JSON list of C-alpha atoms in Angstrom, two decimals:
[
{"chain": "A", "resi": 1, "resn": "MET", "atom": "CA", "xyz": [-14.06, 81.94, 39.75]},
{"chain": "A", "resi": 2, "resn": "VAL", "atom": "CA", "xyz": [-13.22, 84.22, 36.85]},
{"chain": "A", "resi": 3, "resn": "ASN", "atom": "CA", "xyz": [-10.16, 83.12, 34.84]},
{"chain": "A", "resi": 4, "resn": "TYR", "atom": "CA", "xyz": [-9.32, 80.53, 37.52]},
{"chain": "A", "resi": 5, "resn": "PHE", "atom": "CA", "xyz": [-7.80, 78.12, 35.01]},
{"chain": "A", "resi": 6, "resn": "ASN", "atom": "CA", "xyz": [-6.16, 80.84, 32.92]},
{"chain": "A", "resi": 7, "resn": "TYR", "atom": "CA", "xyz": [-4.23, 82.40, 35.78]},
{"chain": "A", "resi": 8, "resn": "PHE", "atom": "CA", "xyz": [-0.73, 81.39, 34.68]},
{"chain": "A", "resi": 9, "resn": "THR", "atom": "CA", "xyz": [-1.30, 81.81, 30.96]},
{"chain": "A", "resi": 10, "resn": "GLU", "atom": "CA", "xyz": [-2.74, 85.32, 31.16]},
{"chain": "A", "resi": 11, "resn": "ILE", "atom": "CA", "xyz": [0.05, 86.54, 33.42]},
{"chain": "A", "resi": 12, "resn": "GLU", "atom": "CA", "xyz": [2.68, 85.12, 31.06]},
{"chain": "A", "resi": 13, "resn": "GLU", "atom": "CA", "xyz": [1.00, 86.70, 28.03]},
{"chain": "A", "resi": 14, "resn": "ARG", "atom": "CA", "xyz": [0.71, 90.10, 29.72]},
{"chain": "A", "resi": 15, "resn": "PHE", "atom": "CA", "xyz": [4.38, 90.00, 30.76]},
{"chain": "A", "resi": 16, "resn": "MET", "atom": "CA", "xyz": [5.56, 89.27, 27.22]},
{"chain": "A", "resi": 17, "resn": "GLN", "atom": "CA", "xyz": [3.18, 91.86, 25.78]},
{"chain": "A", "resi": 18, "resn": "ARG", "atom": "CA", "xyz": [4.34, 94.64, 28.10]},
{"chain": "A", "resi": 19, "resn": "ARG", "atom": "CA", "xyz": [8.02, 93.79, 27.82]},
{"chain": "A", "resi": 20, "resn": "GLY", "atom": "CA", "xyz": [7.80, 94.04, 24.04]},
{"chain": "A", "resi": 21, "resn": "ALA", "atom": "CA", "xyz": [10.26, 91.21, 23.41]},
{"chain": "A", "resi": 22, "resn": "LEU", "atom": "CA", "xyz": [10.13, 87.45, 23.77]},
{"chain": "A", "resi": 23, "resn": "LEU", "atom": "CA", "xyz": [11.34, 86.40, 27.22]},
{"chain": "A", "resi": 24, "resn": "LEU", "atom": "CA", "xyz": [9.89, 83.20, 28.61]},
{"chain": "A", "resi": 25, "resn": "LEU", "atom": "CA", "xyz": [9.11, 83.16, 32.31]},
{"chain": "A", "resi": 26, "resn": "SER", "atom": "CA", "xyz": [11.78, 81.59, 34.46]},
{"chain": "A", "resi": 27, "resn": "THR", "atom": "CA", "xyz": [11.38, 79.00, 37.21]},
{"chain": "A", "resi": 28, "resn": "LEU", "atom": "CA", "xyz": [11.56, 81.88, 39.67]},
{"chain": "A", "resi": 29, "resn": "ASP", "atom": "CA", "xyz": [8.73, 83.68, 37.85]},
{"chain": "A", "resi": 30, "resn": "TRP", "atom": "CA", "xyz": [6.50, 80.61, 37.94]},
{"chain": "A", "resi": 31, "resn": "ALA", "atom": "CA", "xyz": [7.22, 80.17, 41.64]},
{"chain": "A", "resi": 32, "resn": "LEU", "atom": "CA", "xyz": [6.18, 83.77, 42.25]},
{"chain": "A", "resi": 33, "resn": "ILE", "atom": "CA", "xyz": [2.94, 83.26, 40.30]},
{"chain": "A", "resi": 34, "resn": "GLU", "atom": "CA", "xyz": [2.17, 80.25, 42.47]},
{"chain": "A", "resi": 35, "resn": "THR", "atom": "CA", "xyz": [2.61, 82.28, 45.65]},
{"chain": "A", "resi": 36, "resn": "TRP", "atom": "CA", "xyz": [0.16, 84.86, 44.28]},
{"chain": "A", "resi": 37, "resn": "ARG", "atom": "CA", "xyz": [-2.34, 82.17, 43.38]},
{"chain": "A", "resi": 38, "resn": "GLU", "atom": "CA", "xyz": [-2.03, 80.41, 46.73]},
{"chain": "A", "resi": 39, "resn": "ALA", "atom": "CA", "xyz": [-2.42, 83.75, 48.53]},
{"chain": "A", "resi": 40, "resn": "GLY", "atom": "CA", "xyz": [-5.70, 84.26, 46.69]},
{"chain": "A", "resi": 41, "resn": "ILE", "atom": "CA", "xyz": [-4.58, 87.35, 44.81]},
{"chain": "A", "resi": 42, "resn": "PRO", "atom": "CA", "xyz": [-7.07, 87.88, 41.95]},
{"chain": "A", "resi": 43, "resn": "LEU", "atom": "CA", "xyz": [-5.81, 87.70, 38.40]},
{"chain": "A", "resi": 44, "resn": "ASP", "atom": "CA", "xyz": [-7.07, 91.25, 37.81]},
{"chain": "A", "resi": 45, "resn": "ALA", "atom": "CA", "xyz": [-4.91, 92.53, 40.67]},
{"chain": "A", "resi": 46, "resn": "VAL", "atom": "CA", "xyz": [-1.82, 90.79, 39.27]},
{"chain": "A", "resi": 47, "resn": "LEU", "atom": "CA", "xyz": [-2.38, 92.25, 35.80]},
{"chain": "A", "resi": 48, "resn": "ARG", "atom": "CA", "xyz": [-3.03, 95.73, 37.20]},
{"chain": "A", "resi": 49, "resn": "GLY", "atom": "CA", "xyz": [0.11, 95.55, 39.31]},
{"chain": "A", "resi": 50, "resn": "MET", "atom": "CA", "xyz": [2.18, 94.41, 36.34]},
{"chain": "A", "resi": 51, "resn": "ASP", "atom": "CA", "xyz": [0.83, 97.27, 34.24]},
{"chain": "A", "resi": 52, "resn": "ALA", "atom": "CA", "xyz": [1.61, 99.75, 37.01]},
{"chain": "A", "resi": 53, "resn": "ALA", "atom": "CA", "xyz": [5.19, 98.47, 37.32]},
{"chain": "A", "resi": 54, "resn": "PHE", "atom": "CA", "xyz": [5.75, 98.63, 33.58]},
{"chain": "A", "resi": 55, "resn": "ASP", "atom": "CA", "xyz": [4.17, 102.08, 33.33]},
{"chain": "A", "resi": 56, "resn": "LYS", "atom": "CA", "xyz": [6.53, 103.34, 36.02]},
{"chain": "A", "resi": 57, "resn": "TYR", "atom": "CA", "xyz": [9.48, 101.70, 34.30]},
{"chain": "A", "resi": 58, "resn": "GLU", "atom": "CA", "xyz": [8.58, 103.24, 30.95]},
{"chain": "A", "resi": 59, "resn": "SER", "atom": "CA", "xyz": [8.29, 106.73, 32.45]},
{"chain": "A", "resi": 60, "resn": "ARG", "atom": "CA", "xyz": [11.77, 106.36, 33.94]},
{"chain": "A", "resi": 61, "resn": "GLN", "atom": "CA", "xyz": [13.11, 105.03, 30.66]},
{"chain": "A", "resi": 62, "resn": "LYS", "atom": "CA", "xyz": [11.98, 108.23, 28.96]},
{"chain": "A", "resi": 63, "resn": "ARG", "atom": "CA", "xyz": [14.11, 110.15, 31.46]},
{"chain": "A", "resi": 64, "resn": "GLY", "atom": "CA", "xyz": [17.17, 108.11, 30.50]},
{"chain": "A", "resi": 65, "resn": "HIS", "atom": "CA", "xyz": [17.06, 105.16, 32.88]},
{"chain": "A", "resi": 66, "resn": "MET", "atom": "CA", "xyz": [17.45, 102.16, 30.58]},
{"chain": "A", "resi": 67, "resn": "ARG", "atom": "CA", "xyz": [17.33, 99.23, 33.02]},
{"chain": "A", "resi": 68, "resn": "ARG", "atom": "CA", "xyz": [15.21, 96.40, 31.61]},
{"chain": "A", "resi": 69, "resn": "ILE", "atom": "CA", "xyz": [12.53, 94.39, 33.38]},
{"chain": "A", "resi": 70, "resn": "ASN", "atom": "CA", "xyz": [13.76, 90.83, 33.11]},
{"chain": "A", "resi": 71, "resn": "GLY", "atom": "CA", "xyz": [11.51, 89.08, 35.60]},
{"chain": "A", "resi": 72, "resn": "LEU", "atom": "CA", "xyz": [8.15, 89.20, 37.34]},
{"chain": "A", "resi": 73, "resn": "ALA", "atom": "CA", "xyz": [9.79, 89.86, 40.70]},
{"chain": "A", "resi": 74, "resn": "TRP", "atom": "CA", "xyz": [10.28, 93.45, 39.50]},
{"chain": "A", "resi": 75, "resn": "CYS", "atom": "CA", "xyz": [6.48, 93.76, 39.69]},
{"chain": "A", "resi": 76, "resn": "ALA", "atom": "CA", "xyz": [6.04, 92.06, 43.09]},
{"chain": "A", "resi": 77, "resn": "GLN", "atom": "CA", "xyz": [5.38, 95.13, 45.21]},
{"chain": "A", "resi": 78, "resn": "ALA", "atom": "CA", "xyz": [3.12, 96.70, 42.59]},
{"chain": "A", "resi": 79, "resn": "VAL", "atom": "CA", "xyz": [1.05, 93.51, 42.51]},
{"chain": "A", "resi": 80, "resn": "MET", "atom": "CA", "xyz": [0.63, 93.55, 46.29]},
{"chain": "A", "resi": 81, "resn": "ASP", "atom": "CA", "xyz": [-0.40, 97.21, 46.16]},
{"chain": "A", "resi": 82, "resn": "ALA", "atom": "CA", "xyz": [-2.93, 96.49, 43.42]},
{"chain": "A", "resi": 83, "resn": "ALA", "atom": "CA", "xyz": [-4.34, 93.58, 45.42]},
{"chain": "A", "resi": 84, "resn": "GLU", "atom": "CA", "xyz": [-4.92, 95.85, 48.42]},
{"chain": "A", "resi": 85, "resn": "GLU", "atom": "CA", "xyz": [-6.56, 98.51, 46.26]},
{"chain": "A", "resi": 86, "resn": "LEU", "atom": "CA", "xyz": [-8.80, 95.96, 44.56]},
{"chain": "A", "resi": 87, "resn": "LYS", "atom": "CA", "xyz": [-9.78, 94.45, 47.90]},
{"chain": "A", "resi": 88, "resn": "GLU", "atom": "CA", "xyz": [-10.86, 97.84, 49.22]},
{"chain": "A", "resi": 89, "resn": "ALA", "atom": "CA", "xyz": [-12.74, 98.72, 46.04]},
{"chain": "A", "resi": 90, "resn": "ALA", "atom": "CA", "xyz": [-14.52, 95.38, 45.87]},
{"chain": "A", "resi": 91, "resn": "THR", "atom": "CA", "xyz": [-15.91, 95.43, 49.43]},
{"chain": "A", "resi": 92, "resn": "GLY", "atom": "CA", "xyz": [-19.58, 94.66, 49.22]},
{"chain": "A", "resi": 93, "resn": "SER", "atom": "CA", "xyz": [-19.56, 94.07, 45.47]},
{"chain": "A", "resi": 94, "resn": "HIS", "atom": "CA", "xyz": [-18.21, 90.52, 45.16]},
{"chain": "A", "resi": 95, "resn": "THR", "atom": "CA", "xyz": [-19.66, 88.45, 42.32]},
{"chain": "A", "resi": 96, "resn": "ALA", "atom": "CA", "xyz": [-19.01, 84.90, 41.21]},
{"chain": "A", "resi": 97, "resn": "ASN", "atom": "CA", "xyz": [-18.75, 83.29, 37.82]},
{"chain": "A", "resi": 98, "resn": "THR", "atom": "CA", "xyz": [-19.13, 79.53, 37.72]},
{"chain": "A", "resi": 99, "resn": "GLU", "atom": "CA", "xyz": [-19.34, 79.02, 34.00]},
{"chain": "A", "resi": 100, "resn": "ALA", "atom": "CA", "xyz": [-17.20, 76.14, 32.77]},
{"chain": "A", "resi": 101, "resn": "ALA", "atom": "CA", "xyz": [-17.57, 76.74, 29.07]},
{"chain": "A", "resi": 102, "resn": "ASP", "atom": "CA", "xyz": [-14.60, 79.11, 28.82]},
{"chain": "A", "resi": 103, "resn": "SER", "atom": "CA", "xyz": [-12.26, 77.21, 31.09]},
{"chain": "A", "resi": 104, "resn": "GLY", "atom": "CA", "xyz": [-10.89, 75.03, 28.28]},
{"chain": "A", "resi": 105, "resn": "PHE", "atom": "CA", "xyz": [-10.52, 72.18, 30.74]},
{"chain": "A", "resi": 106, "resn": "GLU", "atom": "CA", "xyz": [-12.50, 69.47, 28.97]},
{"chain": "A", "resi": 107, "resn": "HIS", "atom": "CA", "xyz": [-12.92, 66.36, 31.06]},
{"chain": "A", "resi": 108, "resn": "GLU", "atom": "CA", "xyz": [-11.01, 64.08, 28.70]},
{"chain": "A", "resi": 109, "resn": "ARG", "atom": "CA", "xyz": [-8.01, 66.44, 28.61]},
{"chain": "A", "resi": 110, "resn": "VAL", "atom": "CA", "xyz": [-7.98, 66.63, 32.40]},
{"chain": "A", "resi": 111, "resn": "ALA", "atom": "CA", "xyz": [-8.12, 62.85, 32.71]},
{"chain": "A", "resi": 112, "resn": "ALA", "atom": "CA", "xyz": [-5.30, 62.49, 30.17]},
{"chain": "A", "resi": 113, "resn": "HIS", "atom": "CA", "xyz": [-3.18, 64.97, 32.14]},
{"chain": "A", "resi": 114, "resn": "LEU", "atom": "CA", "xyz": [-3.67, 62.98, 35.35]},
{"chain": "A", "resi": 115, "resn": "GLU", "atom": "CA", "xyz": [-2.85, 59.68, 33.64]},
{"chain": "A", "resi": 116, "resn": "ALA", "atom": "CA", "xyz": [0.28, 61.11, 32.01]},
{"chain": "A", "resi": 117, "resn": "ALA", "atom": "CA", "xyz": [1.48, 62.34, 35.41]},
{"chain": "A", "resi": 118, "resn": "ALA", "atom": "CA", "xyz": [0.77, 58.90, 36.87]},
{"chain": "A", "resi": 119, "resn": "THR", "atom": "CA", "xyz": [2.82, 57.23, 34.14]},
{"chain": "A", "resi": 120, "resn": "ALA", "atom": "CA", "xyz": [5.74, 59.58, 34.81]},
{"chain": "A", "resi": 121, "resn": "LEU", "atom": "CA", "xyz": [5.56, 58.81, 38.53]},
{"chain": "A", "resi": 122, "resn": "ASP", "atom": "CA", "xyz": [5.64, 55.08, 37.79]},
{"chain": "A", "resi": 123, "resn": "ALA", "atom": "CA", "xyz": [9.15, 55.59, 36.42]},
{"chain": "A", "resi": 124, "resn": "ALA", "atom": "CA", "xyz": [10.42, 57.38, 39.55]},
{"chain": "A", "resi": 125, "resn": "THR", "atom": "CA", "xyz": [13.65, 56.14, 41.08]},
{"chain": "A", "resi": 126, "resn": "VAL", "atom": "CA", "xyz": [13.34, 58.08, 44.35]},
{"chain": "A", "resi": 127, "resn": "ALA", "atom": "CA", "xyz": [10.66, 57.97, 47.06]},
{"chain": "A", "resi": 128, "resn": "THR", "atom": "CA", "xyz": [9.15, 55.17, 45.02]},
{"chain": "A", "resi": 129, "resn": "GLU", "atom": "CA", "xyz": [6.50, 54.19, 47.57]},
{"chain": "A", "resi": 130, "resn": "ALA", "atom": "CA", "xyz": [5.09, 57.72, 47.67]},
{"chain": "A", "resi": 131, "resn": "CYS", "atom": "CA", "xyz": [5.32, 58.04, 43.88]},
{"chain": "A", "resi": 132, "resn": "VAL", "atom": "CA", "xyz": [3.43, 54.80, 43.31]},
{"chain": "A", "resi": 133, "resn": "ALA", "atom": "CA", "xyz": [0.74, 55.76, 45.83]},
{"chain": "A", "resi": 134, "resn": "THR", "atom": "CA", "xyz": [0.37, 59.16, 44.13]},
{"chain": "A", "resi": 135, "resn": "ALA", "atom": "CA", "xyz": [0.18, 57.56, 40.69]},
{"chain": "A", "resi": 136, "resn": "ASN", "atom": "CA", "xyz": [-2.56, 55.19, 41.85]},
{"chain": "A", "resi": 137, "resn": "ARG", "atom": "CA", "xyz": [-4.56, 58.08, 43.31]},
{"chain": "A", "resi": 138, "resn": "LEU", "atom": "CA", "xyz": [-4.17, 60.07, 40.08]},
{"chain": "A", "resi": 139, "resn": "ARG", "atom": "CA", "xyz": [-5.64, 57.20, 38.09]},
{"chain": "A", "resi": 140, "resn": "GLU", "atom": "CA", "xyz": [-8.57, 57.06, 40.49]},
{"chain": "A", "resi": 141, "resn": "LEU", "atom": "CA", "xyz": [-9.13, 60.78, 40.04]},
{"chain": "A", "resi": 142, "resn": "ALA", "atom": "CA", "xyz": [-8.90, 60.43, 36.26]},
{"chain": "A", "resi": 143, "resn": "ALA", "atom": "CA", "xyz": [-11.66, 57.81, 36.36]},
{"chain": "A", "resi": 144, "resn": "GLU", "atom": "CA", "xyz": [-13.79, 60.09, 38.53]},
{"chain": "A", "resi": 145, "resn": "VAL", "atom": "CA", "xyz": [-13.30, 62.95, 36.07]},
{"chain": "A", "resi": 146, "resn": "ARG", "atom": "CA", "xyz": [-14.50, 60.84, 33.17]},
{"chain": "A", "resi": 147, "resn": "ASN", "atom": "CA", "xyz": [-17.56, 59.81, 35.17]},
{"chain": "A", "resi": 148, "resn": "THR", "atom": "CA", "xyz": [-18.59, 63.44, 35.67]},
{"chain": "A", "resi": 149, "resn": "VAL", "atom": "CA", "xyz": [-18.96, 64.19, 31.95]},
{"chain": "A", "resi": 150, "resn": "GLY", "atom": "CA", "xyz": [-22.15, 66.21, 31.51]},
{"chain": "A", "resi": 151, "resn": "ASP", "atom": "CA", "xyz": [-22.21, 67.37, 35.13]},
{"chain": "A", "resi": 152, "resn": "ASN", "atom": "CA", "xyz": [-23.58, 70.91, 35.27]},
{"chain": "A", "resi": 153, "resn": "LYS", "atom": "CA", "xyz": [-21.18, 71.73, 38.12]},
{"chain": "A", "resi": 154, "resn": "ALA", "atom": "CA", "xyz": [-18.01, 71.14, 36.10]},
{"chain": "A", "resi": 155, "resn": "THR", "atom": "CA", "xyz": [-16.17, 74.22, 37.37]},
{"chain": "A", "resi": 156, "resn": "ALA", "atom": "CA", "xyz": [-16.83, 73.35, 41.00]},
{"chain": "A", "resi": 157, "resn": "ASP", "atom": "CA", "xyz": [-15.66, 69.77, 40.33]},
{"chain": "A", "resi": 158, "resn": "LEU", "atom": "CA", "xyz": [-12.42, 70.99, 38.77]},
{"chain": "A", "resi": 159, "resn": "GLU", "atom": "CA", "xyz": [-11.69, 73.41, 41.58]},
{"chain": "A", "resi": 160, "resn": "SER", "atom": "CA", "xyz": [-12.22, 70.58, 44.07]},
{"chain": "A", "resi": 161, "resn": "LEU", "atom": "CA", "xyz": [-9.91, 68.40, 41.96]},
{"chain": "A", "resi": 162, "resn": "GLU", "atom": "CA", "xyz": [-7.26, 71.14, 41.99]},
{"chain": "A", "resi": 163, "resn": "ARG", "atom": "CA", "xyz": [-7.39, 71.23, 45.79]},
{"chain": "A", "resi": 164, "resn": "SER", "atom": "CA", "xyz": [-6.89, 67.45, 45.88]},
{"chain": "A", "resi": 165, "resn": "LEU", "atom": "CA", "xyz": [-3.92, 67.75, 43.53]},
{"chain": "A", "resi": 166, "resn": "THR", "atom": "CA", "xyz": [-2.40, 70.44, 45.75]},
{"chain": "A", "resi": 167, "resn": "VAL", "atom": "CA", "xyz": [-2.59, 68.07, 48.72]},
{"chain": "A", "resi": 168, "resn": "LEU", "atom": "CA", "xyz": [-1.06, 65.24, 46.69]},
{"chain": "A", "resi": 169, "resn": "GLU", "atom": "CA", "xyz": [1.78, 67.50, 45.52]},
{"chain": "A", "resi": 170, "resn": "GLU", "atom": "CA", "xyz": [2.56, 68.61, 49.07]},
{"chain": "A", "resi": 171, "resn": "LYS", "atom": "CA", "xyz": [2.71, 65.01, 50.26]},
{"chain": "A", "resi": 172, "resn": "LEU", "atom": "CA", "xyz": [4.91, 64.09, 47.31]},
{"chain": "A", "resi": 173, "resn": "PHE", "atom": "CA", "xyz": [7.25, 67.02, 47.96]},
{"chain": "A", "resi": 174, "resn": "ALA", "atom": "CA", "xyz": [7.55, 65.94, 51.60]},
{"chain": "A", "resi": 175, "resn": "ALA", "atom": "CA", "xyz": [8.52, 62.41, 50.55]},
{"chain": "A", "resi": 176, "resn": "LEU", "atom": "CA", "xyz": [11.03, 63.66, 48.00]},
{"chain": "A", "resi": 177, "resn": "THR", "atom": "CA", "xyz": [12.57, 66.06, 50.50]},
{"chain": "A", "resi": 178, "resn": "ALA", "atom": "CA", "xyz": [12.96, 63.27, 53.03]},
{"chain": "A", "resi": 179, "resn": "ALA", "atom": "CA", "xyz": [14.61, 61.02, 50.43]},
{"chain": "A", "resi": 180, "resn": "ALA", "atom": "CA", "xyz": [16.86, 63.62, 48.80]},
{"chain": "A", "resi": 181, "resn": "PRO", "atom": "CA", "xyz": [20.50, 63.92, 49.94]},
{"chain": "A", "resi": 182, "resn": "GLU", "atom": "CA", "xyz": [21.32, 66.88, 52.13]},
{"chain": "A", "resi": 183, "resn": "GLU", "atom": "CA", "xyz": [23.78, 68.39, 49.65]},
{"chain": "A", "resi": 184, "resn": "LEU", "atom": "CA", "xyz": [21.10, 68.49, 46.93]},
{"chain": "A", "resi": 185, "resn": "LEU", "atom": "CA", "xyz": [18.62, 70.31, 49.17]},
{"chain": "A", "resi": 186, "resn": "VAL", "atom": "CA", "xyz": [21.25, 72.78, 50.33]},
{"chain": "A", "resi": 187, "resn": "GLY", "atom": "CA", "xyz": [22.25, 73.38, 46.73]},
{"chain": "A", "resi": 188, "resn": "LEU", "atom": "CA", "xyz": [18.64, 74.07, 45.73]},
{"chain": "A", "resi": 189, "resn": "LYS", "atom": "CA", "xyz": [18.21, 76.58, 48.55]},
{"chain": "A", "resi": 190, "resn": "GLU", "atom": "CA", "xyz": [21.45, 78.32, 47.60]},
{"chain": "A", "resi": 191, "resn": "HIS", "atom": "CA", "xyz": [20.30, 78.44, 43.97]},
{"chain": "A", "resi": 192, "resn": "ALA", "atom": "CA", "xyz": [17.00, 79.99, 45.06]},
{"chain": "A", "resi": 193, "resn": "ALA", "atom": "CA", "xyz": [18.82, 82.57, 47.19]},
{"chain": "A", "resi": 194, "resn": "ARG", "atom": "CA", "xyz": [21.02, 83.58, 44.26]},
{"chain": "A", "resi": 195, "resn": "GLU", "atom": "CA", "xyz": [18.06, 83.90, 41.90]},
{"chain": "A", "resi": 196, "resn": "LEU", "atom": "CA", "xyz": [16.14, 86.03, 44.39]},
{"chain": "A", "resi": 197, "resn": "ALA", "atom": "CA", "xyz": [19.04, 88.24, 45.46]},
{"chain": "A", "resi": 198, "resn": "PRO", "atom": "CA", "xyz": [18.35, 91.06, 42.94]},
{"chain": "A", "resi": 199, "resn": "TYR", "atom": "CA", "xyz": [14.71, 91.32, 44.05]},
{"chain": "A", "resi": 200, "resn": "ARG", "atom": "CA", "xyz": [14.93, 91.14, 47.85]},
{"chain": "A", "resi": 201, "resn": "SER", "atom": "CA", "xyz": [14.23, 94.84, 48.23]},
{"chain": "A", "resi": 202, "resn": "ARG", "atom": "CA", "xyz": [10.98, 94.41, 46.26]},
{"chain": "A", "resi": 203, "resn": "MET", "atom": "CA", "xyz": [9.45, 91.63, 48.36]},
{"chain": "A", "resi": 204, "resn": "GLY", "atom": "CA", "xyz": [8.40, 91.22, 51.96]},
{"chain": "A", "resi": 205, "resn": "VAL", "atom": "CA", "xyz": [10.04, 88.58, 54.15]},
{"chain": "A", "resi": 206, "resn": "VAL", "atom": "CA", "xyz": [7.03, 86.25, 54.00]},
{"chain": "A", "resi": 207, "resn": "GLN", "atom": "CA", "xyz": [6.76, 86.51, 50.22]},
{"chain": "A", "resi": 208, "resn": "LEU", "atom": "CA", "xyz": [10.48, 85.85, 49.83]},
{"chain": "A", "resi": 209, "resn": "ARG", "atom": "CA", "xyz": [10.25, 82.69, 51.91]},
{"chain": "A", "resi": 210, "resn": "GLN", "atom": "CA", "xyz": [7.23, 81.48, 49.97]},
{"chain": "A", "resi": 211, "resn": "VAL", "atom": "CA", "xyz": [8.91, 82.04, 46.61]},
{"chain": "A", "resi": 212, "resn": "GLU", "atom": "CA", "xyz": [12.11, 80.38, 47.82]},
{"chain": "A", "resi": 213, "resn": "HIS", "atom": "CA", "xyz": [10.05, 77.38, 48.92]},
{"chain": "A", "resi": 214, "resn": "GLN", "atom": "CA", "xyz": [8.18, 77.17, 45.62]},
{"chain": "A", "resi": 215, "resn": "PHE", "atom": "CA", "xyz": [11.39, 77.56, 43.63]},
{"chain": "A", "resi": 216, "resn": "ALA", "atom": "CA", "xyz": [13.16, 74.79, 45.54]},
{"chain": "A", "resi": 217, "resn": "GLN", "atom": "CA", "xyz": [10.18, 72.46, 45.11]},
{"chain": "A", "resi": 218, "resn": "LYS", "atom": "CA", "xyz": [10.07, 73.05, 41.39]},
{"chain": "A", "resi": 219, "resn": "GLN", "atom": "CA", "xyz": [13.79, 72.44, 41.03]},
{"chain": "A", "resi": 220, "resn": "LEU", "atom": "CA", "xyz": [13.51, 69.24, 43.06]},
{"chain": "A", "resi": 221, "resn": "LEU", "atom": "CA", "xyz": [10.95, 67.85, 40.61]},
{"chain": "A", "resi": 222, "resn": "VAL", "atom": "CA", "xyz": [13.10, 68.93, 37.67]},
{"chain": "A", "resi": 223, "resn": "HIS", "atom": "CA", "xyz": [16.12, 67.19, 39.21]},
{"chain": "A", "resi": 224, "resn": "TYR", "atom": "CA", "xyz": [14.22, 63.89, 39.49]},
{"chain": "A", "resi": 225, "resn": "ASN", "atom": "CA", "xyz": [12.33, 64.36, 36.20]},
{"chain": "A", "resi": 226, "resn": "LEU", "atom": "CA", "xyz": [8.94, 64.21, 37.89]},
{"chain": "A", "resi": 227, "resn": "PRO", "atom": "CA", "xyz": [5.77, 66.00, 36.76]},
{"chain": "A", "resi": 228, "resn": "ARG", "atom": "CA", "xyz": [3.71, 68.80, 38.27]},
{"chain": "A", "resi": 229, "resn": "LEU", "atom": "CA", "xyz": [0.23, 67.60, 39.12]},
{"chain": "A", "resi": 230, "resn": "SER", "atom": "CA", "xyz": [-1.66, 70.90, 39.13]},
{"chain": "A", "resi": 231, "resn": "LEU", "atom": "CA", "xyz": [-4.09, 71.55, 36.30]},
{"chain": "A", "resi": 232, "resn": "PHE", "atom": "CA", "xyz": [-2.22, 74.79, 35.68]},
{"chain": "A", "resi": 233, "resn": "TYR", "atom": "CA", "xyz": [0.52, 72.66, 34.12]},
{"chain": "A", "resi": 234, "resn": "MET", "atom": "CA", "xyz": [-1.80, 70.73, 31.84]},
{"chain": "A", "resi": 235, "resn": "SER", "atom": "CA", "xyz": [-0.80, 70.80, 28.20]},
{"chain": "A", "resi": 236, "resn": "GLN", "atom": "CA", "xyz": [-2.79, 73.23, 26.08]},
{"chain": "A", "resi": 237, "resn": "GLN", "atom": "CA", "xyz": [-2.54, 70.89, 23.08]}
]
């Protein structure tokens, strides 16, 4: 899959490039990117949609409208439009790229990421049974990754690993949600609603719910100082 492991990074870089000033993506922005990724929206469609939204903004700016784009949600509808256009244009011309050389996800770095997440989960003070079980599974996966060094199907292995990590994260979120006090969960949902309020007219109902869900999950992990498991959050160092 082209740019599979660069999805987040390339979107962040394009956003900062087009905005013309340093503005790091917010938790809401990252949640929105995750909904695009999980919906299977190609990276090319996201970048095209972002460019279209910024082009439209810049043309309005020239006519005196000076409102700034301060978040990816401004581009949400343009991204969905670009995805539809790309889907129609690509009918019958789908190609695949399974080269691992450009992914940057060397086996040792992946294993280190999994072990670091396991160590962080060992220190959890909430939903400890689920956290310990997840940590143990991460260490097993890290060992499996190291044993596949030299495998000529590295990309396929990593994509399979990412699916396993998605399942582990969902199970962990479920355990954390069950253990968290009601007032914390309500507060996270209210926070998500406030953050999304300026962009409701730019998203469909389903997309709004998905982003709200992703946002609340992220904030729950932040609250308990727990790591993201996905390879998209692996350190680039």
